[in-house]
Amino acid sequence: MERVTTSPTKARIIKVSGPLVVAEGMVKAKMYDMVRVGRMGLIGEIIEIKEDRASIQVYEETSGLGPGEPVETTLAPLSVELGPGLMSGIYDGIQRPLDIIRDKTGSYITRGITLPAVNRKKKWDFIPLVKEGDEVRTGDILGTVQETPLVIHKVLVPSGIEGEIRVIKKGRFTVTQTIAKVRTSSPPAPRLRRAGGIKEIRMLQKWPVRRERMVQKKLPPEIPLVTGQRVIDTFFPVAKGGTACIPGPFGSGKTVILHAIAAWADAQIIVYIGCGERGNEMTDVLLEFPKLKDPKTGRPLIERTIMIANTSNMPVAAREASIYTGITIAEYYRDMGYNVAVMADSTSRWAEALREISGRLEEMPGEEGYPAYLGTRVAEFYERAGRVVCQGTKNREGTLTVMGAVSPPGGDLSDPVVQATLRTVKVFWALEDRLAYMRHFPAINWLNSYSLYLDNVEAYLGKEIANDWMKLRNIAMAILQEEDSLQEIVRLVGKEALSPREQLVVETAKSIREDYLMQDAFHEIDVYAPLAKQYRMLKVILELHHSSEHALEKGVFLEKLLTLKIKEKIDRMKYIEEKNIREFDSIEKEIKREIEGLTK
Amino acid sequence: MVKEYLTISHIAGPLILVEETSGIKYGEIAEIELATKEVRRGKVLEITADKALVQLFEGTTGLNVYQSRVRFLGKGIELGVSMDLLGRIFDGLGRPIDGGPKIIPEKRIDINGNPINPTARDYPTEFIQTGISAIDGMNTLVRGQKLPIFSGAGLPHPQIAAQIARQARVLGKEEKFAVVFAAMGITFEEANYFITDFRRTGAIERAVLFVNLADDPAIERIATPRLALTCAEYLAFEKDMHVLVILTDMTNYANALREISAARKEVPGRRGYPGYMYTDLSTIYERAGRIKGKKGSITQIPILTMPEDDKTHPIPDLTGYITEGQIILSRPLHRRGVYPPIDVLPSLSRLKEKGVGKDKTREDHGDVTNQLFACYARGKEAKELAIILGEAALTELDKIYAKLSDKFEEEFVAQGGDENRSIEETLDLGWKLLTMIPTSDLKRIRDEYIKKYLKQSNQ
């Protein structure tokens, strides 16, 4: 964030109101340029211009600022630094490294600090993948760097560069050293022509956060993001490259679900954005993720995780920027061809930041005081997700999955942020506090939630797991649906009014709820259920249901079927480890044996 | 030489507009001297060119445009801190009201504080035994947590808060412990209850009280919790003490916030509360916690009265989104004479999982809690059903559950105002209740614990 020039006429503060500062004399100011405000050099961004007056949202606490203090523009939009060294990092909303800030200033965050987001001193082993004379264009991989034991960082040709490799180096470099020189065929910008058409490439790149990174084309998502959460994977799956939202009142477990997904989802890179939420939750991730092991490689999960932490008490304007910072970093890794997942917790806090700034700008408010452009901004954000063909000659595929928590006031889903989000996202995990009180976790309501990716992922699941996956899922769903209407009758006239078959449905639905949907995020085995285990578990429950139905038809009393001994094993099958998946065979056999015993 | 301005041009509600100012900073403190020589304090809310908008803590009654003088002090509100704060009582702006001497400060700290760097936080994991079963057993409090009490008008939240302040301790350790108490807009009687209780038990020696009563200026309440937390941070992170902060009543605080917002003619959010209330509340609640490398900790118990017992009202709603759980008091339980009337089902402690179990409380704690929750919820449901269909409609098993839920309220939740139950007593009580239902229904407890503990309590 070097200071480029100061404006010729002196820019001065004329108004301070919370995070909003108005300055005059801002002749060179462009919309969304970054500025340094006051003697402390606080970081801000221009969000409105009237003649030479610019309104600036300041990303740091503004107390102590006064009229007359200078304002400098950097003439560049708010950008993030991209390059090796991001992984395992924790940043604030405008990508300042919190761990390094702590080393410098202690336990509290003080103001006016500028620190590079990417370590400038560390040397990386750069292994080139191209040779001199090769033709490259934007998005091609120049070489790789082992960023963490889990992540190979691919150094790409930056945007707008195309041409012949003149120099490519091998060895240990810092991010600011030149690793390649490209002779550009048709220099796109005049300033390159001055350099004789030779462009030096470094590992460190910059990208403005509010602009989507370019791709060749978007593709429909087809492969499920396996989260290990049964209610999600089986009933309401999200595809890699898809979007999902989790609205729910406080205490319904949004954050627990997002943490579980961040820990167990089979994405290669996780970007976790703590946007206006609790400080201790970020600490939890920071302390837990180095301990949790990636199921495939056994390496700590932190090695594939980047965190953006702008907790609720950190400056509100930086909260607004935090989700863009997060998603831009995620796009950067997607461009390398990775499956990236972004969790934003919570988008409501981001919307509130938007509302606060909008209010200070005295804009005409829309619903609930939110600005009229809320819906557009929400849609723009989620639209940055997708399965894409990345730029470059090799047609790499990458995916970016976005999951956002929404915290509607009082859990009321008519809230403008929820409604704006539902218009955009394809998966809706409806959290309910009623379920949470009953300690049914994850408290995702199975009747209200939906996923529009069921058709997309059906082919994949049919091929990888079992042909009848979707069939089983639909049967189970139908049973849950029927239970809901039967419960109505039970509530009115009691259980006795139901026929034996209906009572069996109620019983099976209970089993699906308790033995399948409920999952203990704090139990060492139950926390993650692989797809194969999910399939076997569901199959066992439905197997019992079907055999019981047959037995009923043959005249067996319902009471006998409800007190089968195997039920105890079914209750506990969620604790079967993946390596003992054979145990399901014996459960299935036992079901058969016990029911056959009754029908004889 | 501090400049004095005689240029107040506008007075509205708690706000004054001072013109022709220069060199004023956002957020700094102003002193307003009235014609009567009375001095009031205010804070700069907005500066536009040479106009400063100042919010007065003590209100604008008696203020005159022509005769009042304004001085800007060039700094924010500060609290002078020293160990002598302990045992003292202050008003809502930090002036002693107990007749004792002035504090000679070791240093002065800006009351707004800075956000704790998330990487510097240490996760709260140490179990605090409050001696109240409904909290210890079901919604465990841990050191560094912020756990509010959602109450309603007329419910005994002061008694519960005082009992927690009296009984709270960490198992097996003798450490320096302090209570910081901030009262915002509560009645004299309520404040007096706390002061008397602290005196009665000797807790006053290690307590600091900031008291803004109902008839004190409402705007002063904006500063009161921040003074208390600045004091708490000093005691916790510089003097290695474990500090319990009780803030009561956050509803009055939020209403003061609304008052200022209305006076500034801001676009109101829900129910007239300002759109930034979430952010504002978070700058109070987020000051709880532990910091790596520091011995002390700040545990917060904010108390708020829910208007009409409505949990979705903006004040409890926004609070619940920031705090790590909530203890909800129930009017029906209170009517039945259950003290403390803690409604266990909607109450929640988010940090519970990390604070319970082997080496912290007891290995079976987590499972017992889950099982009791499930049984109690089922019993409550059965009772609801019985109301509609009559008791005859219940199955034998449901009748047992219904009975268990009654017993749970009468024996587990209910306890004396001075009864201090150890965690073992609480858990054993839980096991005793669980013997009422068939063992095969104890699905949420690991077999080994059933074998180990259920038998014990049967004997």
mmCIF file of N, CA, C and O in Angstrom, chain B residues 321-359:
data_model
loop_
_atom_site.group_PDB
_atom_site.id
_atom_site.type_symbol
_atom_site.label_atom_id
_atom_site.label_comp_id
_atom_site.label_asym_id
_atom_site.label_seq_id
_atom_site.Cartn_x
_atom_site.Cartn_y
_atom_site.Cartn_z
ATOM 1 N N TYR B 321 -27.035 -12.793 19.653
ATOM 2 C CA TYR B 321 -26.154 -13.023 18.509
ATOM 3 C C TYR B 321 -24.688 -12.737 18.849
ATOM 4 O O TYR B 321 -23.797 -13.150 18.134
ATOM 5 N N ILE B 322 -24.462 -11.978 19.927
ATOM 6 C CA ILE B 322 -23.070 -11.646 20.266
ATOM 7 C C ILE B 322 -22.551 -12.518 21.398
ATOM 8 O O ILE B 322 -21.418 -12.969 21.370
ATOM 9 N N THR B 323 -23.410 -12.753 22.393
ATOM 10 C CA THR B 323 -22.935 -13.471 23.572
ATOM 11 C C THR B 323 -22.824 -14.965 23.290
ATOM 12 O O THR B 323 -23.340 -15.456 22.299
ATOM 13 N N GLU B 324 -22.160 -15.644 24.195
ATOM 14 C CA GLU B 324 -21.951 -17.072 24.010
ATOM 15 C C GLU B 324 -23.011 -17.868 24.759
ATOM 16 O O GLU B 324 -22.716 -18.596 25.683
ATOM 17 N N GLY B 325 -24.243 -17.667 24.339
ATOM 18 C CA GLY B 325 -25.357 -18.364 24.957
ATOM 19 C C GLY B 325 -26.217 -17.408 25.744
ATOM 20 O O GLY B 325 -26.032 -16.187 25.687
ATOM 21 N N GLN B 326 -27.165 -17.941 26.470
ATOM 22 C CA GLN B 326 -28.038 -17.122 27.298
ATOM 23 C C GLN B 326 -28.714 -18.005 28.344
ATOM 24 O O GLN B 326 -28.947 -19.171 28.108
ATOM 25 N N ILE B 327 -28.951 -17.389 29.502
ATOM 26 C CA ILE B 327 -29.727 -18.047 30.546
ATOM 27 C C ILE B 327 -31.092 -17.362 30.534
ATOM 28 O O ILE B 327 -31.171 -16.155 30.750
ATOM 29 N N ILE B 328 -32.139 -18.113 30.249
ATOM 30 C CA ILE B 328 -33.455 -17.495 30.145
ATOM 31 C C ILE B 328 -34.287 -17.815 31.382
ATOM 32 O O ILE B 328 -34.376 -18.976 31.791
ATOM 33 N N LEU B 329 -34.858 -16.776 31.979
ATOM 34 C CA LEU B 329 -35.718 -16.996 33.138
ATOM 35 C C LEU B 329 -37.164 -17.129 32.663
ATOM 36 O O LEU B 329 -37.568 -16.504 31.693
ATOM 37 N N SER B 330 -37.903 -17.969 33.381
ATOM 38 C CA SER B 330 -39.260 -18.264 32.935
ATOM 39 C C SER B 330 -40.284 -17.802 33.971
ATOM 40 O O SER B 330 -40.153 -18.080 35.165
ATOM 41 N N ARG B 331 -41.272 -17.087 33.473
ATOM 42 C CA ARG B 331 -42.301 -16.588 34.370
ATOM 43 C C ARG B 331 -43.161 -17.721 34.940
ATOM 44 O O ARG B 331 -43.440 -17.730 36.149
ATOM 45 N N PRO B 332 -43.584 -18.683 34.106
ATOM 46 C CA PRO B 332 -44.377 -19.789 34.686
ATOM 47 C C PRO B 332 -43.650 -20.515 35.819
ATOM 48 O O PRO B 332 -44.251 -20.844 36.837
ATOM 49 N N LEU B 333 -42.352 -20.737 35.668
ATOM 50 C CA LEU B 333 -41.607 -21.395 36.745
ATOM 51 C C LEU B 333 -41.600 -20.526 37.991
ATOM 52 O O LEU B 333 -41.755 -21.020 39.109
ATOM 53 N N HIS B 334 -41.411 -19.220 37.786
ATOM 54 C CA HIS B 334 -41.375 -18.303 38.909
ATOM 55 C C HIS B 334 -42.710 -18.331 39.645
ATOM 56 O O HIS B 334 -42.760 -18.361 40.871
ATOM 57 N N ARG B 335 -43.803 -18.371 38.876
ATOM 58 C CA ARG B 335 -45.126 -18.405 39.488
ATOM 59 C C ARG B 335 -45.311 -19.656 40.316
ATOM 60 O O ARG B 335 -45.997 -19.654 41.315
ATOM 61 N N ARG B 336 -44.685 -20.756 39.859
ATOM 62 C CA ARG B 336 -44.821 -21.996 40.627
ATOM 63 C C ARG B 336 -43.889 -22.020 41.823
ATOM 64 O O ARG B 336 -43.776 -23.026 42.522
ATOM 65 N N GLY B 337 -43.158 -20.918 42.013
ATOM 66 C CA GLY B 337 -42.304 -20.831 43.188
ATOM 67 C C GLY B 337 -40.967 -21.516 43.023
ATOM 68 O O GLY B 337 -40.291 -21.811 44.000
ATOM 69 N N VAL B 338 -40.572 -21.789 41.788
ATOM 70 C CA VAL B 338 -39.255 -22.403 41.577
ATOM 71 C C VAL B 338 -38.212 -21.302 41.558
ATOM 72 O O VAL B 338 -38.278 -20.386 40.747
ATOM 73 N N TYR B 339 -37.244 -21.393 42.469
ATOM 74 C CA TYR B 339 -36.106 -20.482 42.428
ATOM 75 C C TYR B 339 -34.845 -21.304 42.250
ATOM 76 O O TYR B 339 -34.667 -22.267 42.977
ATOM 77 N N PRO B 340 -33.937 -20.974 41.387
ATOM 78 C CA PRO B 340 -34.008 -19.936 40.344
ATOM 79 C C PRO B 340 -34.882 -20.392 39.179
ATOM 80 O O PRO B 340 -34.753 -21.541 38.761
ATOM 81 N N PRO B 341 -35.755 -19.530 38.654
ATOM 82 C CA PRO B 341 -36.671 -19.966 37.596
ATOM 83 C C PRO B 341 -35.999 -20.022 36.233
ATOM 84 O O PRO B 341 -36.397 -19.339 35.307
ATOM 85 N N ILE B 342 -34.949 -20.833 36.122
ATOM 86 C CA ILE B 342 -34.201 -20.892 34.864
ATOM 87 C C ILE B 342 -34.891 -21.856 33.906
ATOM 88 O O ILE B 342 -35.122 -23.016 34.237
ATOM 89 N N ASP B 343 -35.240 -21.341 32.732
ATOM 90 C CA ASP B 343 -35.872 -22.181 31.721
ATOM 91 C C ASP B 343 -34.756 -22.903 30.972
ATOM 92 O O ASP B 343 -34.092 -22.330 30.112
ATOM 93 N N VAL B 344 -34.563 -24.160 31.329
ATOM 94 C CA VAL B 344 -33.381 -24.876 30.867
ATOM 95 C C VAL B 344 -33.383 -25.095 29.357
ATOM 96 O O VAL B 344 -32.349 -24.986 28.699
ATOM 97 N N LEU B 345 -34.529 -25.369 28.780
ATOM 98 C CA LEU B 345 -34.535 -25.756 27.358
ATOM 99 C C LEU B 345 -34.042 -24.656 26.414
ATOM 100 O O LEU B 345 -33.159 -24.910 25.615
ATOM 101 N N PRO B 346 -34.591 -23.451 26.465
ATOM 102 C CA PRO B 346 -34.067 -22.439 25.538
ATOM 103 C C PRO B 346 -32.762 -21.807 26.018
ATOM 104 O O PRO B 346 -32.144 -21.066 25.275
ATOM 105 N N SER B 347 -32.343 -22.075 27.234
ATOM 106 C CA SER B 347 -31.065 -21.540 27.695
ATOM 107 C C SER B 347 -29.945 -22.326 27.023
ATOM 108 O O SER B 347 -30.143 -23.458 26.600
ATOM 109 N N LEU B 348 -28.801 -21.706 26.956
ATOM 110 C CA LEU B 348 -27.716 -22.338 26.210
ATOM 111 C C LEU B 348 -26.390 -21.726 26.636
ATOM 112 O O LEU B 348 -26.296 -20.534 26.844
ATOM 113 N N SER B 349 -25.400 -22.589 26.784
ATOM 114 C CA SER B 349 -24.048 -22.081 26.957
ATOM 115 C C SER B 349 -23.223 -22.649 25.819
ATOM 116 O O SER B 349 -23.020 -23.855 25.721
ATOM 117 N N ARG B 350 -22.766 -21.763 24.945
ATOM 118 C CA ARG B 350 -22.070 -22.237 23.756
ATOM 119 C C ARG B 350 -20.696 -22.803 24.053
ATOM 120 O O ARG B 350 -20.129 -23.518 23.248
ATOM 121 N N LEU B 351 -20.135 -22.421 25.182
ATOM 122 C CA LEU B 351 -18.769 -22.849 25.449
ATOM 123 C C LEU B 351 -18.744 -24.069 26.352
ATOM 124 O O LEU B 351 -17.697 -24.507 26.786
ATOM 125 N N LYS B 352 -19.954 -24.610 26.629
ATOM 126 C CA LYS B 352 -20.081 -25.716 27.557
ATOM 127 C C LYS B 352 -19.179 -26.895 27.196
ATOM 128 O O LYS B 352 -18.444 -27.403 28.044
ATOM 129 N N GLU B 353 -19.226 -27.303 25.936
ATOM 130 C CA GLU B 353 -18.518 -28.516 25.521
ATOM 131 C C GLU B 353 -17.036 -28.492 25.899
ATOM 132 O O GLU B 353 -16.449 -29.502 26.213
ATOM 133 N N LYS B 354 -16.458 -27.288 25.828
ATOM 134 C CA LYS B 354 -15.024 -27.195 26.085
ATOM 135 C C LYS B 354 -14.728 -27.153 27.584
ATOM 136 O O LYS B 354 -13.586 -27.311 27.992
ATOM 137 N N GLY B 355 -15.767 -26.897 28.379
ATOM 138 C CA GLY B 355 -15.525 -26.699 29.808
ATOM 139 C C GLY B 355 -15.910 -27.884 30.669
ATOM 140 O O GLY B 355 -15.702 -27.865 31.870
ATOM 141 N N VAL B 356 -16.509 -28.918 30.040
ATOM 142 C CA VAL B 356 -16.954 -30.037 30.864
ATOM 143 C C VAL B 356 -16.209 -31.310 30.479
ATOM 144 O O VAL B 356 -15.537 -31.366 29.467
ATOM 145 N N GLY B 357 -16.381 -32.321 31.298
ATOM 146 C CA GLY B 357 -15.791 -33.620 30.998
ATOM 147 C C GLY B 357 -14.658 -33.950 31.944
ATOM 148 O O GLY B 357 -14.469 -33.304 32.976
ATOM 149 N N LYS B 358 -13.931 -34.970 31.550
ATOM 150 C CA LYS B 358 -12.848 -35.476 32.383
ATOM 151 C C LYS B 358 -11.852 -34.361 32.696
ATOM 152 O O LYS B 358 -11.572 -33.518 31.850
ATOM 153 N N ASP B 359 -11.333 -34.371 33.906
ATOM 154 C CA ASP B 359 -10.343 -33.400 34.373
ATOM 155 C C ASP B 359 -10.898 -31.982 34.527
ATOM 156 O O ASP B 359 -10.205 -31.099 35.011
#
